[in-house]
Short mmCIF file of C-alpha atoms and ligand atoms in Angstrom, two decimals:
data_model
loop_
_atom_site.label_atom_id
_atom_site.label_comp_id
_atom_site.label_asym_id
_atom_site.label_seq_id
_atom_site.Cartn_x
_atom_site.Cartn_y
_atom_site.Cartn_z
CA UNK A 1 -106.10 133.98 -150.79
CA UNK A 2 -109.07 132.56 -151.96
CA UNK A 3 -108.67 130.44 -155.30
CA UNK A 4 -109.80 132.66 -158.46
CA UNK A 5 -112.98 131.13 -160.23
CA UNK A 6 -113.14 132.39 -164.16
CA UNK A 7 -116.12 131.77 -166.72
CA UNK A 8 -114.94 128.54 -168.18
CA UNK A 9 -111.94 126.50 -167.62
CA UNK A 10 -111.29 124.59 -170.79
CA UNK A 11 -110.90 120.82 -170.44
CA UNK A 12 -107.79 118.79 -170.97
CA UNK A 13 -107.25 115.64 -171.46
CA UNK A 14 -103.98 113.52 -169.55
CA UNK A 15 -100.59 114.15 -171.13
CA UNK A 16 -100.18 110.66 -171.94
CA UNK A 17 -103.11 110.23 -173.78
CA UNK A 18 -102.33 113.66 -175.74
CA UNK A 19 -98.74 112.38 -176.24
CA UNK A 20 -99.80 108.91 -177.74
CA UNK A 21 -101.75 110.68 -180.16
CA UNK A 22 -99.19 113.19 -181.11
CA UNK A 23 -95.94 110.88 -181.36
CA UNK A 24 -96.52 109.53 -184.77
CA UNK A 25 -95.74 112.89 -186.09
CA UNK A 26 -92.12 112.59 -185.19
CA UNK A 27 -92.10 109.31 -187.65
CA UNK A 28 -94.51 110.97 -190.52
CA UNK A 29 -92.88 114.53 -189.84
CA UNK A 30 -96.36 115.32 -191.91
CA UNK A 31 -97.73 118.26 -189.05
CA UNK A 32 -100.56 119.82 -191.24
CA UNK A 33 -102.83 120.04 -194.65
CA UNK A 34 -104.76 116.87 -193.79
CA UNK A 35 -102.48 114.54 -192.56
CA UNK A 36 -103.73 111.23 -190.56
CA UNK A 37 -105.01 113.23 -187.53
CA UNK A 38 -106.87 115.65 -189.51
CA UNK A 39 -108.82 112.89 -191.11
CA UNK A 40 -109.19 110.72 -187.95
CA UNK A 41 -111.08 113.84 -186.08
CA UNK A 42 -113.13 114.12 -189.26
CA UNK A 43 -114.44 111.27 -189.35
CA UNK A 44 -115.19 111.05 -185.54
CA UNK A 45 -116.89 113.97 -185.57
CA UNK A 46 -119.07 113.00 -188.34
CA UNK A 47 -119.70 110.00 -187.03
CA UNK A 48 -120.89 111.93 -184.14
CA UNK A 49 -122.83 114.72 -185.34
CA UNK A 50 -124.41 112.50 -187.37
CA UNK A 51 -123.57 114.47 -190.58
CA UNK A 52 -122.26 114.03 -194.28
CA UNK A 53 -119.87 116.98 -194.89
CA UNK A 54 -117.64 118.50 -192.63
CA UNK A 55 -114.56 120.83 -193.60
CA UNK A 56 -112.02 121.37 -190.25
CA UNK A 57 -110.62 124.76 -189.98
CA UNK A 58 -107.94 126.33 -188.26
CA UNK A 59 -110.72 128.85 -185.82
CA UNK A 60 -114.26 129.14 -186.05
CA UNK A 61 -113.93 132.65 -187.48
CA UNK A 62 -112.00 131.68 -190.38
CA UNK A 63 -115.25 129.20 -190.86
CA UNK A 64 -117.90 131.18 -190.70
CA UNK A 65 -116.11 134.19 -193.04
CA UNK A 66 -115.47 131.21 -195.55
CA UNK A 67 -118.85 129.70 -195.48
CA UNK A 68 -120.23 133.11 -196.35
CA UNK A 69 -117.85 133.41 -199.02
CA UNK A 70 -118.60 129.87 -200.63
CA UNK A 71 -122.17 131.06 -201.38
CA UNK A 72 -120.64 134.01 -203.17
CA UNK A 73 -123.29 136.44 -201.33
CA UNK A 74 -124.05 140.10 -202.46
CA UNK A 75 -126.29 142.40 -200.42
CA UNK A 76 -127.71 142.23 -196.63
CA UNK A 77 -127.62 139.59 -194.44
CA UNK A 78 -130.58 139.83 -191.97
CA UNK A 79 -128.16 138.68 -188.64
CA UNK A 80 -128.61 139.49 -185.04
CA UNK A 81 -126.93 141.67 -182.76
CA UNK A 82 -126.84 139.09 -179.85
CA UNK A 83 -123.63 137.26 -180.25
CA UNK A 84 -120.01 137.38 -180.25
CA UNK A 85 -118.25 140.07 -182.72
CA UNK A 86 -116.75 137.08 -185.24
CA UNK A 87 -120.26 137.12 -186.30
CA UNK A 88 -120.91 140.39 -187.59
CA UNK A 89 -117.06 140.93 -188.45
CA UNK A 90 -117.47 137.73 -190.74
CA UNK A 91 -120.23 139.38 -192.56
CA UNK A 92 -118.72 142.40 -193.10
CA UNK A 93 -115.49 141.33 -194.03
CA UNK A 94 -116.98 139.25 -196.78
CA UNK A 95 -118.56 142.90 -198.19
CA UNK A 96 -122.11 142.33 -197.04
CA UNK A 97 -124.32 144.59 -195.26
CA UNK A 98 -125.72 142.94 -191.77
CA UNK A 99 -129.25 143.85 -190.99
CA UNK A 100 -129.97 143.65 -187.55
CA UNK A 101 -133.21 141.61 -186.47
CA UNK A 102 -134.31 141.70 -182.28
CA UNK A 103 -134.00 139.01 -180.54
CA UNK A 104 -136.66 136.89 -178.26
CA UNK A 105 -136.68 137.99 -174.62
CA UNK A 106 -136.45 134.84 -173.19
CA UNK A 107 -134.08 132.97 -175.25
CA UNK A 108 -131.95 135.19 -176.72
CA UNK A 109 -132.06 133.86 -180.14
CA UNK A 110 -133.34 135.79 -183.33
CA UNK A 111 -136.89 136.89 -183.46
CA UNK A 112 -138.25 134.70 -186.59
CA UNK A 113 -141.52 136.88 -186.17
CA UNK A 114 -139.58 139.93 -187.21
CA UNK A 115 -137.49 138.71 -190.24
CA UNK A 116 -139.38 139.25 -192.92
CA UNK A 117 -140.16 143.04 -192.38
CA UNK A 118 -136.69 143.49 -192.65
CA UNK A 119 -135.75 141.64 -195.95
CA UNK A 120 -135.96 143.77 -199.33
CA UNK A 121 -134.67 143.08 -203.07
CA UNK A 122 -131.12 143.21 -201.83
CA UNK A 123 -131.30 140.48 -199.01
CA UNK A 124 -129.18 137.68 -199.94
CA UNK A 125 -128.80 135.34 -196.51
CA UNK A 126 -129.90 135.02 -192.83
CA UNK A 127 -127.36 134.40 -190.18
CA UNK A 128 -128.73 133.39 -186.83
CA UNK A 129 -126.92 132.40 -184.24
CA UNK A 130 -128.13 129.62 -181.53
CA UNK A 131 -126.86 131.50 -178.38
CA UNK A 132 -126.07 130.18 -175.65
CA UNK A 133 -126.78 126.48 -176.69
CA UNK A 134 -130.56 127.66 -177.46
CA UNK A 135 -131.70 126.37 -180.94
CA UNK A 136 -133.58 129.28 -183.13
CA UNK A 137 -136.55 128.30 -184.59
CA UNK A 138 -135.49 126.52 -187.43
CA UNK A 139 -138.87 125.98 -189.05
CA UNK A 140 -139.74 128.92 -188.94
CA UNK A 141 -136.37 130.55 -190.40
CA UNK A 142 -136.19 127.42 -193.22
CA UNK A 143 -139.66 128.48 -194.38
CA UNK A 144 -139.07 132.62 -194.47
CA UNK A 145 -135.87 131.29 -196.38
CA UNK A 146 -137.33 129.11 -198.73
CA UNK A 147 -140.16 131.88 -199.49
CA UNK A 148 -137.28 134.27 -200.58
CA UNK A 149 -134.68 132.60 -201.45
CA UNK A 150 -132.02 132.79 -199.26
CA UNK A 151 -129.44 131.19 -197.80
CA UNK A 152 -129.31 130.29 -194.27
CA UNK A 153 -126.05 129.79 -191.96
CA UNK A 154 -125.48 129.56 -189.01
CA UNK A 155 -123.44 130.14 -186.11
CA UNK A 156 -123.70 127.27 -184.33
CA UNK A 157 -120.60 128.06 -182.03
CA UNK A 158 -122.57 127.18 -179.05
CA UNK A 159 -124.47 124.08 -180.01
CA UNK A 160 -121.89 121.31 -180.23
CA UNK A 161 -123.15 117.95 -179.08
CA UNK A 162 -127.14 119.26 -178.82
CA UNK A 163 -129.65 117.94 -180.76
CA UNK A 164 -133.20 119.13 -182.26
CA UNK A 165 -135.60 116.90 -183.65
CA UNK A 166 -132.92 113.83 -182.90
CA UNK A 167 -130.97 115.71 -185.26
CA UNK A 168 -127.51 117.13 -184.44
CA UNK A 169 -128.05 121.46 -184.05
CA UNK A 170 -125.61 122.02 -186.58
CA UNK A 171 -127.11 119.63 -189.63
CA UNK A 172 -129.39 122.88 -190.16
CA UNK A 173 -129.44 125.34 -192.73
CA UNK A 174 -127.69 124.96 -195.88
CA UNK A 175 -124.01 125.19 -193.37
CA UNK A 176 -123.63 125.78 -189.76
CA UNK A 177 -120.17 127.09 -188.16
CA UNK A 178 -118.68 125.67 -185.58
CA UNK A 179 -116.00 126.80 -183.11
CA UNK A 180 -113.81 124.59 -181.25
CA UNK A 181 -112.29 127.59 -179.69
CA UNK A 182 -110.36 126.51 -175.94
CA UNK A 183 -113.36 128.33 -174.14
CA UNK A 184 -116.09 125.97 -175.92
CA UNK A 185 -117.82 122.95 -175.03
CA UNK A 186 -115.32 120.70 -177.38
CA UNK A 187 -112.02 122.32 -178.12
CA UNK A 188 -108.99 121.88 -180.29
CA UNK A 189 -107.04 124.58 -178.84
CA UNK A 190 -107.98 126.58 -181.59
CA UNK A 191 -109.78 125.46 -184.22
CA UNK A 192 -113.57 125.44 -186.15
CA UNK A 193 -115.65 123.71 -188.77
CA UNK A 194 -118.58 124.25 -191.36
CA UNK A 195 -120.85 121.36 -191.87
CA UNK A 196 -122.37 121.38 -195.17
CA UNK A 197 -124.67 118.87 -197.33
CA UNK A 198 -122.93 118.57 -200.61
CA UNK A 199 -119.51 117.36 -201.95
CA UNK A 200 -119.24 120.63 -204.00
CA UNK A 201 -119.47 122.77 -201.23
CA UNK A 202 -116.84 120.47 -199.15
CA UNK A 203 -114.38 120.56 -202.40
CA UNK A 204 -115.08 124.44 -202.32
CA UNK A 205 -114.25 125.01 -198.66
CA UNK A 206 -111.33 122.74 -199.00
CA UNK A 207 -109.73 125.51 -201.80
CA UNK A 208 -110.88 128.50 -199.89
CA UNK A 209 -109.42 127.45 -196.98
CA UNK A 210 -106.11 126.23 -198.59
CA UNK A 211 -105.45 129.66 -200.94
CA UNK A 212 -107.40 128.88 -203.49
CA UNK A 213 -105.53 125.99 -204.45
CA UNK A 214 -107.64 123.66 -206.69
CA UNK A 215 -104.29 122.00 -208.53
CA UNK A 216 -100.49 122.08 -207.91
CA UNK A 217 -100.12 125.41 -210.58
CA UNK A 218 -103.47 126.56 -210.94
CA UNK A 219 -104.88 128.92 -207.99
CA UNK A 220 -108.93 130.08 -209.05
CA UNK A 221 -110.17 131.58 -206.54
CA UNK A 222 -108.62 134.05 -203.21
CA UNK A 223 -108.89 131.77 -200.65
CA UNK A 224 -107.50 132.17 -197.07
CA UNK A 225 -105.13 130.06 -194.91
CA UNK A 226 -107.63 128.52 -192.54
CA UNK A 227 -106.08 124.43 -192.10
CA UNK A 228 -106.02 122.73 -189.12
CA UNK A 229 -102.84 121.31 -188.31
CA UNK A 230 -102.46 117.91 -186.29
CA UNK A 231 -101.59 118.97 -182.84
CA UNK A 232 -105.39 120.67 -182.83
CA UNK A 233 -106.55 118.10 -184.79
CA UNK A 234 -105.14 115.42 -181.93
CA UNK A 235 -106.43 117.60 -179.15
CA UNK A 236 -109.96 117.67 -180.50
CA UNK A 237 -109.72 113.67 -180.80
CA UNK A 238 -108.79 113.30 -176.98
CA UNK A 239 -111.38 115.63 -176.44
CA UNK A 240 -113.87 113.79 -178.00
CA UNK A 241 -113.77 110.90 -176.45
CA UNK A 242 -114.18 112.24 -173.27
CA UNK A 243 -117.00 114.44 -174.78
CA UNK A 244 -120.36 112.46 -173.21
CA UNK A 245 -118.47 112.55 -169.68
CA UNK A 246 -117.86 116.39 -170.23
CA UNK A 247 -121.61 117.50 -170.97
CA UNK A 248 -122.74 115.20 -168.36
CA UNK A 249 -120.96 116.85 -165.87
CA UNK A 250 -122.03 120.61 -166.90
CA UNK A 251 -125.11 118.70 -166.59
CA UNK A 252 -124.74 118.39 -163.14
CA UNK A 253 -123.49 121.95 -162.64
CA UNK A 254 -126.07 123.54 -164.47
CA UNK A 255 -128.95 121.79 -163.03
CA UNK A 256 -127.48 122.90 -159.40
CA UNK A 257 -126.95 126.35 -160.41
CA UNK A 258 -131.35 126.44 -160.93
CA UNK A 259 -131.97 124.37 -157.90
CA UNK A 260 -129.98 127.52 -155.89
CA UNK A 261 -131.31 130.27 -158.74
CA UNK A 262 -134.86 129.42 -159.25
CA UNK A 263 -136.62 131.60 -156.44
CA UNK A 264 -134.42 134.27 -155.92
CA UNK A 265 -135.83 137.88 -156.55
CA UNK A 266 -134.46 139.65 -159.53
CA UNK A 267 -132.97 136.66 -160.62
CA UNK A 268 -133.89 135.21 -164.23
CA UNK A 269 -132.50 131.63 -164.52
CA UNK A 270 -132.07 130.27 -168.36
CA UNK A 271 -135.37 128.40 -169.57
CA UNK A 272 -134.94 125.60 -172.13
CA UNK A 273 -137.79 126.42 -174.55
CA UNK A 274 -136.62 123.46 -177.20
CA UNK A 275 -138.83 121.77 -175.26
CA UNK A 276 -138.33 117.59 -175.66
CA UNK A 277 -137.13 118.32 -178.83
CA UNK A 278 -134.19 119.31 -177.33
CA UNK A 279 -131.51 117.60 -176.35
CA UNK A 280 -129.10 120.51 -174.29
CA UNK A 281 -125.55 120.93 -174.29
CA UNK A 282 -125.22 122.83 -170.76
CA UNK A 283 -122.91 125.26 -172.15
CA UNK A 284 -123.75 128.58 -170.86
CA UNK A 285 -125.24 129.52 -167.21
CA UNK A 286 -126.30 133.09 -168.58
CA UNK A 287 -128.98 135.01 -166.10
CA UNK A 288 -130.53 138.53 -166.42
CA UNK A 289 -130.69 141.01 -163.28
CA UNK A 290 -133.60 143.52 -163.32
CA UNK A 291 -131.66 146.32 -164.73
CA UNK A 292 -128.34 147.23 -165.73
CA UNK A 293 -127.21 148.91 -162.35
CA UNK A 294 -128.50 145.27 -160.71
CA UNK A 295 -125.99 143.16 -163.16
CA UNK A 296 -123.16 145.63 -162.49
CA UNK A 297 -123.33 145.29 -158.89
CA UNK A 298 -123.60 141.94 -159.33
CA UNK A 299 -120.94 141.51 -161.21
CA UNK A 300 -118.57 143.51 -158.95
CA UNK A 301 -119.60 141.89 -155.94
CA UNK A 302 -118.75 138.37 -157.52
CA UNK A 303 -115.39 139.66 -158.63
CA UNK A 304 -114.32 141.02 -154.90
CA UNK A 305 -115.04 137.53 -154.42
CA UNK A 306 -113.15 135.82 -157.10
CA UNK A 307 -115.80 134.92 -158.75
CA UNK A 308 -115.17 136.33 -162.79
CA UNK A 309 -118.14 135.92 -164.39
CA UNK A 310 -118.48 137.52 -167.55
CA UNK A 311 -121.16 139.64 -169.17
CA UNK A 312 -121.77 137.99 -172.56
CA UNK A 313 -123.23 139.70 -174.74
CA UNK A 314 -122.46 143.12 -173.13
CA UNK A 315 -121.77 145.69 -174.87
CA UNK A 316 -124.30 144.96 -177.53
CA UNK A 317 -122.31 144.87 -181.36
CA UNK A 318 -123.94 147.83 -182.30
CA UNK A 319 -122.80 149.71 -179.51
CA UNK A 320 -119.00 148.66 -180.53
CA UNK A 321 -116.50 151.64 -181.96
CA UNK A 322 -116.36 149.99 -184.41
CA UNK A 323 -120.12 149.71 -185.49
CA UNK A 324 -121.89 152.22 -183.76
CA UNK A 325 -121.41 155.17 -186.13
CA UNK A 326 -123.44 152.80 -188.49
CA UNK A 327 -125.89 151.19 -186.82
CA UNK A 328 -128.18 151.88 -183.78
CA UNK A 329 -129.06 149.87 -181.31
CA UNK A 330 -132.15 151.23 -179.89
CA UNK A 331 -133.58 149.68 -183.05
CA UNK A 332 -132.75 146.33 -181.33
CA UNK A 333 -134.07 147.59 -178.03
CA UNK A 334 -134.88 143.74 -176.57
CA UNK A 335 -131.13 142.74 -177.59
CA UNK A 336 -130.07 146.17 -175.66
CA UNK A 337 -131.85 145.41 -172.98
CA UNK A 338 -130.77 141.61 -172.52
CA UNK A 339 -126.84 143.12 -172.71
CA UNK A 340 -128.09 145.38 -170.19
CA UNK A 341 -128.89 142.91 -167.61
CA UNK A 342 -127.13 139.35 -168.72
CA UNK A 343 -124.60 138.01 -166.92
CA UNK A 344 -123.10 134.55 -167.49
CA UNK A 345 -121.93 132.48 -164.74
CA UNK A 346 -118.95 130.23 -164.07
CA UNK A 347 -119.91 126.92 -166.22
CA UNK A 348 -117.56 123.90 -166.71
CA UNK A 349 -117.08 120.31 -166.52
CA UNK A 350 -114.83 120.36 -163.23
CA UNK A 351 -116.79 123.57 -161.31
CA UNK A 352 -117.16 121.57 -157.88
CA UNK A 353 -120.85 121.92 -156.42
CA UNK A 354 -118.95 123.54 -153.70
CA UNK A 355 -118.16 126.27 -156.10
CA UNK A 356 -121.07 126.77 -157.21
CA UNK A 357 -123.00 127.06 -154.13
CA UNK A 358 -120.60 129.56 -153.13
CA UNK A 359 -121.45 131.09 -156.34
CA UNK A 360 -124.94 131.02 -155.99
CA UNK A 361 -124.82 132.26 -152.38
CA UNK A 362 -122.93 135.64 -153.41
CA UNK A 363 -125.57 135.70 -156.03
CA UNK A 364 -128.47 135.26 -153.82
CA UNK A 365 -126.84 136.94 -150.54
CA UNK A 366 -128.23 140.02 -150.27
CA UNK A 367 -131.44 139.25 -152.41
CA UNK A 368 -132.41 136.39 -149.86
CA UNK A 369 -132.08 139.04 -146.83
CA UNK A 370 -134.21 141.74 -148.79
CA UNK A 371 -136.61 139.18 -149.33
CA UNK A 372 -136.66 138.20 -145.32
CA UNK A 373 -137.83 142.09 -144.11
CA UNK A 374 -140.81 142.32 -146.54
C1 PLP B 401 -116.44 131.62 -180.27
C2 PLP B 401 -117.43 132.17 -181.22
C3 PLP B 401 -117.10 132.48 -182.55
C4 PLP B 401 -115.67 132.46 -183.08
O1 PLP B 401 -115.02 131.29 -182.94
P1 PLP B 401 -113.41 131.25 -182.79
O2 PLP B 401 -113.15 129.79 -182.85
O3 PLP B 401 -113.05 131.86 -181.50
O4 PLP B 401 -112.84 131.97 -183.95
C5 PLP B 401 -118.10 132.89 -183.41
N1 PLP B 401 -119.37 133.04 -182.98
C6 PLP B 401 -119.72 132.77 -181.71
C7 PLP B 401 -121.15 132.95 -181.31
C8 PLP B 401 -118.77 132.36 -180.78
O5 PLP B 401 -119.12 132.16 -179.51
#
């Protein structure tokens, strides 16, 4: 039996060092609402994201629904349909009406070009989303939101530890959502954050994640229970200490997979277009087939073989039950066609190179051969 190779494999630091870290709390018997842990991993990770404001959470989700709701929104968010469901959930659960804007074909990331035809009287925010570990144009969206007046956040569930401009991804915007989610680059089992640029909007997130809480009898606001307790908050400090090590060595995996990718027929392999701006995070090894029959096959053959990758973002959100009564997506037709044809390959920190020539050999296999008769 051969040994089963998934998407991601999330990263774990030693026992002992996760045990040193938690057995304090058997002394302080203090497990959650920022206790000692909670702050540590604060202030390590702004220390190194660089940034001033950053309010832990108990999941990403829970972040991004209560950064929406700290900017007390009304109206349409212009969003895009190329992402995970939290992000279109979040909008909607906060009452606003997404507004789906196309994507760019080779990227994946929201077509700035085509924003502004799509805001009207009601639009109140943009929420891009920097898939994949690919930055959106940031100018670009700053200056359509500064022309209208809106707020930008992002999802920046993808972008931990990458950089734009020497600046950390997720200083952009006036917040930016992270997920620490087990599956992402940096995990705390479960957990999230927003980053935000004022000590208002910290103090805010702090209530609305703790009930609504702003003294011990007075409750102003319906907040939600999004804390992170200290067992995440201990994971995520492990975790970040080994984080250099861990992106290095998707490094490594990444840059193998398009030394084996680059030529093959029918193949797209991710391009990096932050150019030297950019400093990557190696995240995601998505690639697009030529059509939607190609990727299927594909991803069959890979999964008689083990091999589970997964096809991220397929189906497209508008295409969901739960959407697609309301919204079409043949008015996103490059986002419908990049679900069509994506498929995201086995990416993480201990993938051997063995692996993922094995990968990239089912991948290639019978492309390689049609290539040989022509
Ligand atoms: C993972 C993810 C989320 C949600 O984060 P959770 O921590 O799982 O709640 C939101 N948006 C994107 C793009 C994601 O990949």
């Amino acid at each position: 039996m051969k040994k089963d190779i998934y998407v991601t494999r999330p990263s774990l630091p030693s026992l002992e060092e996760y045990i040193k870290e938690i057995e304090p709390l058997w002394e302080s018997h203090k497990l959650t609402n920022s206790g000692k842990l909670h702050e540590k991993l604060k202030e390590m990770l702004k220390q190194y994201l660089r940034v001033g404001y950053i309010s832990l959470m108990t999941n990403g989700h829970s972040a991004l629904e209560l950064a929406l709701q700290s900017f007390s929104l009304k109206g349409e968010v212009i969003t895009t349909p190329f992402t995970f469901a939290s992000t279109t959930h979040a909008i909607i659960r906060n009452g606003l009406k997404p507004v789906f804007c196309d994507i760019k074909p080779y990227d994946f990331t929201i077509d700035e070009t085509k924003i502004e035809a799509l805001i009207t009287e009601k639009t109140c925010a943009i929420v891009p989303v920097h898939v994949y570990g690919n930055v959106c144009n940031i100018d670009e969206i700053q200056k359509i939101a500064d022309k209208y007046h809106l707020t930008v956040i992002y999802d920046a569930a993808h972008t931990f530890g990458a950089e734009w401009n020497g600046q950390s991804v997720s200083a952009y915007g006036d917040a930016s959502v992270l997920s620490f989610h087990a599956t992402k680059l940096f995990h705390t089992l479960e957990g999230g954050a927003v980053i935000c640029h004022s000590q208002e909007m910290y103090e805010h997130l702090y209530s609305l994640k703790n009930f609504g809480i702003r003294s011990e009898l007075g409750i102003d606001e319906i907040g939600a229970n999004a804390k992170m307790d200290e067992f995440r908050a201990a994971m995520g400090i492990c975790n970040l200490r080994h984080i250099e090590e861990e992106i290095q060595k998707r490094k490594v995996v990444y840059e193998r997979y398009q030394e084996n990718l680059t030529d093959i027929k029918g193949v797209t392999v991710p391009t990096c277009t932050g150019g030297i701006s950019l400093k990557q995070n190696y995240a995601y090894y998505p690639i697009l087939l030529e059509n939607y029959e190609e990727r299927e096959k594909m991803y069959n053959r890979l999964k008689q073989n083990n091999i589970y990758a997964r096809r991220y973002f397929y189906p497209l959100i508008t295409d969901f039950d739960c959407y697609r009564e309301h919204f079409h997506s043949t008015e996103t037709p490059i986002a419908k066609d990049a679900a069509d044809r994506v498929l995201t390959l086995p990416l993480y920190s201990d993938l051997t190179l063995s692996e993922v020539d094995e990968i990239c050999k089912h991948v290639a296999n019978k492309r390689l051969k049609e290539s040989c008769h022509v």
